[in-house]
Tab-separated table of C-alpha atoms in Angstrom:
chain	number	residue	atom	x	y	z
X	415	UNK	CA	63.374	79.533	98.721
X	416	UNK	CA	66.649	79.568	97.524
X	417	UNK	CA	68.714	76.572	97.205
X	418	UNK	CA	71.661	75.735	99.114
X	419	UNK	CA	75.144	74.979	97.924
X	420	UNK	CA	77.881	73.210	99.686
X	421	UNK	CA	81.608	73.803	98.930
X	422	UNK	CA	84.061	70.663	99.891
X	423	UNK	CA	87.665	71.220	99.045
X	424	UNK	CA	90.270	72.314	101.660
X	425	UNK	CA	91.453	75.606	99.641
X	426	UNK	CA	89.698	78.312	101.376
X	427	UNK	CA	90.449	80.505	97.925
X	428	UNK	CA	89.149	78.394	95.743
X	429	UNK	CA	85.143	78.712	97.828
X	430	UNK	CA	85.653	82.247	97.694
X	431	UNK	CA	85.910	81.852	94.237
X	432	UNK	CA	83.254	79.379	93.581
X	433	UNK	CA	80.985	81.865	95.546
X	434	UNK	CA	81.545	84.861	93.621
X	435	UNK	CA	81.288	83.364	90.110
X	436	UNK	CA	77.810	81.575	91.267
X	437	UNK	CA	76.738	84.587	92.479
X	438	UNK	CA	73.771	85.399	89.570
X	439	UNK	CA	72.127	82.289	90.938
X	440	UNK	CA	71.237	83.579	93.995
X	441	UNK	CA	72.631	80.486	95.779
X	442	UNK	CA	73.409	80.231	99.572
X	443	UNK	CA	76.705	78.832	99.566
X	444	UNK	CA	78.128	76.954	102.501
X	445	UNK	CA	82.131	76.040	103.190
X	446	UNK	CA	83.822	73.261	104.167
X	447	UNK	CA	87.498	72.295	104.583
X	448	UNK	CA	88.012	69.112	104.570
X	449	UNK	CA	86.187	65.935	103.861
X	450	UNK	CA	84.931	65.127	107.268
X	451	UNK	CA	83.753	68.533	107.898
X	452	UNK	CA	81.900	67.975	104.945
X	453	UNK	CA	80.030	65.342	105.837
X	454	UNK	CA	79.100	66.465	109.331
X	455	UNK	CA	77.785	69.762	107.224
X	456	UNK	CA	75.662	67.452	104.599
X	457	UNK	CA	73.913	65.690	107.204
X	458	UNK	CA	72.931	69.341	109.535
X	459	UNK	CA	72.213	71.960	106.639
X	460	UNK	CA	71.182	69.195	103.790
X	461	UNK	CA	72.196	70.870	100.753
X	462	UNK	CA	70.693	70.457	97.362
X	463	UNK	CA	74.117	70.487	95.264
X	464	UNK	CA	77.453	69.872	96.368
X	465	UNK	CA	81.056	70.722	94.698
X	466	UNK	CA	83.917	68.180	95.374
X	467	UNK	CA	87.055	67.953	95.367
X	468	UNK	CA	89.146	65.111	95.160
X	469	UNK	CA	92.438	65.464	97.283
X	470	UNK	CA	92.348	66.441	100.735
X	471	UNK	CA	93.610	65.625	103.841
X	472	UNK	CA	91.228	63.099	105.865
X	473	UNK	CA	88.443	61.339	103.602
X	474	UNK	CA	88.998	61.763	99.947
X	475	UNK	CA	86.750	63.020	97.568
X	476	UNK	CA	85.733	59.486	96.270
X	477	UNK	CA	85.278	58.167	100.103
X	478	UNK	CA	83.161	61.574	100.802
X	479	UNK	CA	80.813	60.743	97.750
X	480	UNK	CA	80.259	57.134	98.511
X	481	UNK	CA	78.921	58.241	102.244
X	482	UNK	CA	76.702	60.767	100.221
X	483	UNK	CA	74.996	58.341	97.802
X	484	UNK	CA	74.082	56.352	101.666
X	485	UNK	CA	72.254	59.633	102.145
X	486	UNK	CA	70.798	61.038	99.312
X	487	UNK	CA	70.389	61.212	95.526
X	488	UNK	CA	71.688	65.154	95.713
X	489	UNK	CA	73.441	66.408	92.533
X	490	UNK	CA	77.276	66.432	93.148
X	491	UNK	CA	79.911	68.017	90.701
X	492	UNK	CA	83.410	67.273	91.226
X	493	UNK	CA	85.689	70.117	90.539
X	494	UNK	CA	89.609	68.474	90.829
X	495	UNK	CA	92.831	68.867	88.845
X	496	UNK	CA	92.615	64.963	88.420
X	497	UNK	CA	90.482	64.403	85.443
X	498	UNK	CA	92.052	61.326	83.926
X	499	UNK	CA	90.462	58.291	82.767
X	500	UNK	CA	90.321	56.225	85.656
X	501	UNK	CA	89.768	59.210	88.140
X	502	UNK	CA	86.154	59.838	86.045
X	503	UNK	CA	85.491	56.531	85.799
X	504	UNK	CA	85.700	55.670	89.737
X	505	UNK	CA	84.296	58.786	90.405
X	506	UNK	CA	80.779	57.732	88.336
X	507	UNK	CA	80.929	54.056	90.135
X	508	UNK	CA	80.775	55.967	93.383
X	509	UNK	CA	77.914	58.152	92.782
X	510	UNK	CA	79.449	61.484	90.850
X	511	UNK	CA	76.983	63.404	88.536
X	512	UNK	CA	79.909	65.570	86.718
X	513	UNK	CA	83.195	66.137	86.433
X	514	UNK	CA	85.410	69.950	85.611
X	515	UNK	CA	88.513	70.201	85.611
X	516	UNK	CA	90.833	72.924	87.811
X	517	UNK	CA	91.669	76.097	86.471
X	518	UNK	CA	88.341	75.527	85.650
X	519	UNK	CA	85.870	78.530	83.019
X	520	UNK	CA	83.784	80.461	85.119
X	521	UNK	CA	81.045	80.334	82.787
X	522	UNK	CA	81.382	76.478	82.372
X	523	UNK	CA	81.140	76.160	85.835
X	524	UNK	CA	78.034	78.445	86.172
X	525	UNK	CA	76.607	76.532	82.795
X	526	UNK	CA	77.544	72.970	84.854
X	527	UNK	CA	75.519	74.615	88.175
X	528	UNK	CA	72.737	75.045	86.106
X	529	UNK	CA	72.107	71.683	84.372
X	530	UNK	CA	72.946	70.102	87.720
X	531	UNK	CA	69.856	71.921	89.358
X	532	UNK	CA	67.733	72.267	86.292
X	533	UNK	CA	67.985	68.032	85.946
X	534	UNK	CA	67.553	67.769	89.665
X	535	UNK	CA	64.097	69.851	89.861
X	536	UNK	CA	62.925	68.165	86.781
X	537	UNK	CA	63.520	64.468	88.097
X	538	UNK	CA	62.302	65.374	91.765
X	539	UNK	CA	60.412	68.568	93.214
X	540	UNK	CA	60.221	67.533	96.467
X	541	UNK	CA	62.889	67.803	99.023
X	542	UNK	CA	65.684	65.682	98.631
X	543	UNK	CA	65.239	62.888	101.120
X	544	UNK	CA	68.379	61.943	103.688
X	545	UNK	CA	68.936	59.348	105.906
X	546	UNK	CA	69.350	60.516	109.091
X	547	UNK	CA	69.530	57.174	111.183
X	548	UNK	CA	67.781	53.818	111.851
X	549	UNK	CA	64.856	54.300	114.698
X	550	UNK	CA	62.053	51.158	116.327
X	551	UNK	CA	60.951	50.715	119.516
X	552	UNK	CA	64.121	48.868	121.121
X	553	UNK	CA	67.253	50.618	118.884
X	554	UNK	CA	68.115	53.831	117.970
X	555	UNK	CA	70.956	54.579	115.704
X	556	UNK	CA	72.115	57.962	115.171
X	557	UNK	CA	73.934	58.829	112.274
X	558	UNK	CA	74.332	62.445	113.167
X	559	UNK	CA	75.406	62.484	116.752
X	560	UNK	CA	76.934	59.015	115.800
X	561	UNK	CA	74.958	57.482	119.012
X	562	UNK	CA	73.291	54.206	119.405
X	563	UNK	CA	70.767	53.843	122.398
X	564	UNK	CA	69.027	50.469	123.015
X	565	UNK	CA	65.946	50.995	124.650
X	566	UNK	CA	66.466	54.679	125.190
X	567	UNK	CA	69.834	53.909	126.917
X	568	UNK	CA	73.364	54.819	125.507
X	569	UNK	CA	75.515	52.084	124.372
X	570	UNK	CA	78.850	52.582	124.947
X	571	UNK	CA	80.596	51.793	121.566
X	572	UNK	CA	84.265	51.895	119.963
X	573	UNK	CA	84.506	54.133	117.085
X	574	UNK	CA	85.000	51.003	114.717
X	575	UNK	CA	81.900	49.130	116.560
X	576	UNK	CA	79.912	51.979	115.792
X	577	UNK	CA	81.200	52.165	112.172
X	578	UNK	CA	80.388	48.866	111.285
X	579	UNK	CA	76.731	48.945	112.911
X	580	UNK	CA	75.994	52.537	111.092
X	581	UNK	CA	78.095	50.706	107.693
X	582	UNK	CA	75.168	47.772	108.441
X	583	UNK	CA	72.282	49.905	108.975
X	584	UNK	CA	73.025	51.790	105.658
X	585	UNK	CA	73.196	49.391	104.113
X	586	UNK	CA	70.384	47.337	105.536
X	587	UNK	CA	68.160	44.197	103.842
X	588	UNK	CA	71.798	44.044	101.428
X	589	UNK	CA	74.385	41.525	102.115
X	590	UNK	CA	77.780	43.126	103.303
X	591	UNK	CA	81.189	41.168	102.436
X	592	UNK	CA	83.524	40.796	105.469
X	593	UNK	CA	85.929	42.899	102.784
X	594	UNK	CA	83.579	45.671	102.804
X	595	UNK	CA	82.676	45.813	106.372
X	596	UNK	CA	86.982	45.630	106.822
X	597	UNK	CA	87.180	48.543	104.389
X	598	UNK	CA	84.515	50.453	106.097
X	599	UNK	CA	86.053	50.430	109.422
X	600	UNK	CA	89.996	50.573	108.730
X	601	UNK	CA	89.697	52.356	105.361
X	602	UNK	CA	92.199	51.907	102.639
X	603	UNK	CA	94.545	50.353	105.422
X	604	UNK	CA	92.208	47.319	105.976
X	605	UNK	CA	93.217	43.733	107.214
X	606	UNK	CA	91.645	40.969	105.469
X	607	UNK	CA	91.041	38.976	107.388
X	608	UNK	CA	87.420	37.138	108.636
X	609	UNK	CA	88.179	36.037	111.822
X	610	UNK	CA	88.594	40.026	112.584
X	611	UNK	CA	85.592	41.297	111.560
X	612	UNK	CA	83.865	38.073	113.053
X	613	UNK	CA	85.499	39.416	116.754
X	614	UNK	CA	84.086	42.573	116.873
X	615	UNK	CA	80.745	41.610	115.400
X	616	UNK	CA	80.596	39.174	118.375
X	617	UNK	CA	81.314	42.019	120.563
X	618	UNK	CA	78.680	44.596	119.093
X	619	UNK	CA	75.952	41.734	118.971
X	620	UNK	CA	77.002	41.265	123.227
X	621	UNK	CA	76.642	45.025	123.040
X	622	UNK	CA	73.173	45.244	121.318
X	623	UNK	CA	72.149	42.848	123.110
X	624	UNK	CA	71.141	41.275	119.711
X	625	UNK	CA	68.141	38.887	119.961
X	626	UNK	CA	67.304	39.078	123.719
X	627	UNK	CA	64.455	41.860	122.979
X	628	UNK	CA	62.615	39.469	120.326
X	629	UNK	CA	64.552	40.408	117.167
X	630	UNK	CA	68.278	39.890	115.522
X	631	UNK	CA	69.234	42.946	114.226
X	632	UNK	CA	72.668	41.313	112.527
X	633	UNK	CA	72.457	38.388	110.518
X	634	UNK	CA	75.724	36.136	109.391
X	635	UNK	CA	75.342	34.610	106.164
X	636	UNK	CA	78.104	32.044	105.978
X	637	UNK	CA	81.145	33.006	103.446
X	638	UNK	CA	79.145	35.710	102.111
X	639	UNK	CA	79.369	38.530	105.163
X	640	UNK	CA	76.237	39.964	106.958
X	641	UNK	CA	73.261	42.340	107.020
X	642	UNK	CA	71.066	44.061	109.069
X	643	UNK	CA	67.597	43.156	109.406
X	644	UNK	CA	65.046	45.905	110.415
X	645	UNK	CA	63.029	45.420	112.870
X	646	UNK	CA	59.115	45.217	111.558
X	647	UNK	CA	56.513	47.746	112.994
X	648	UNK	CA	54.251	44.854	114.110
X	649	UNK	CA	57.041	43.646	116.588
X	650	UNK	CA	56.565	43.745	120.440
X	651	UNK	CA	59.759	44.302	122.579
């Protein structure tokens, strides 16, 4: 079967490129435009590499690769005119495999391909696992559809209650900083400030209905942030 490739970078030119110089590796390459697009196509078609690039108009390439790494352990090249020092080194910290720079050596890039997959198949054969939501017997979260049903009702949630809860469920057994969980919902334009975030978890645990069906899903621990405990298989509604 071959393997699928997905193109993120919001020059149309540039994927018509990449797809004729990867050609010889009999690769089916899929497009997308900008980093939200990209996201959405990662989660439906589930590629097996990915090529990034940095700048573009919504989610950045750095935001789009920390939502990946959530997901899956897929190989991802970036493939960006910023290659200095600090771009490489915050690109590893959130998840990056490799870096080439633009105008970029079509047989560098093909070599890059290569290694990327070749190291993939060797670590893993099986399919590359994603995350495609959190699921038990009272709550369903959707990461694809971005819907949450509670007992096999939809909840009607904000966009930024729903961002935190899917940030949560991610993220689940770890302890989330009222920074991160900020940062998640608000981006780069965050407010830090504790007595926000501590509002509208009040108002997604009302929502939830958290700990009226025998379980908490959101714990607080206090001055360190939160985190979302599964519920266990063993559990009764």
């Amino acid at each position: 079967m071959n393997k699928k490739l997905l193109v993120i970078d919001d020059d149309p030119e540039l994927g018509k490129l990449v797809e004729t110089v990867l050609k010889p590796l009999d690769l089916i390459i899929y497009q997308a435009y900008s980093g939200e697009d990209g996201l959405k196509q990662a989660y439906t078609i589930h590629p097996d590499i990915i090529i990034l690039d940095i700048m573009m108009p919504d989610l950045d390439g750095f935001n789009v690769c920390s939502r990946l790494r959530e997901l899956s352990s897929l190989p991802i090249l970036m493939l960006t005119a910023r290659t200095n020092a600090n771009d490489i080194l915050h690109g590893f910290n959130v998840g990056v495999d490799d870096f080439l720079r633009k105008p970029f050596n079509k047989n560098e890039l093909e070599a890059r391909i290569r290694a990327l997959l070749r190291r993939s198949n060797n670590q893993n054969n099986s399919e590359i696992s994603y995350i495609n939501g959190y699921t038990d017997p009272v709550l369903e979260i959707d990461f694809l559809s971005k819907s949450v049903k509670l007992q096999g009702k939809i909840i009607d949630l904000s966009p930024k209650e729903y961002d935190l809860l899917a940030y949560l469920a991610r993220e689940q057994g770890k302890i989330v900083s009222h920074h991160q969980l900020m940062r998640e919902a608000w981006g780069e334009l965050y407010i830090n400030d504790s007595a926000e975030t501590s509002l509208y978890i009040y108002y997604l645990r009302k929502k939830i209905k958290d700990g009226k069906h025998g379980h908490q899903y959101i714990r607080t621990l206090w001055g360190r942030g939160y985190w979302f405990a599964p519920r266990k298989d063993d559990m009764v509604p």
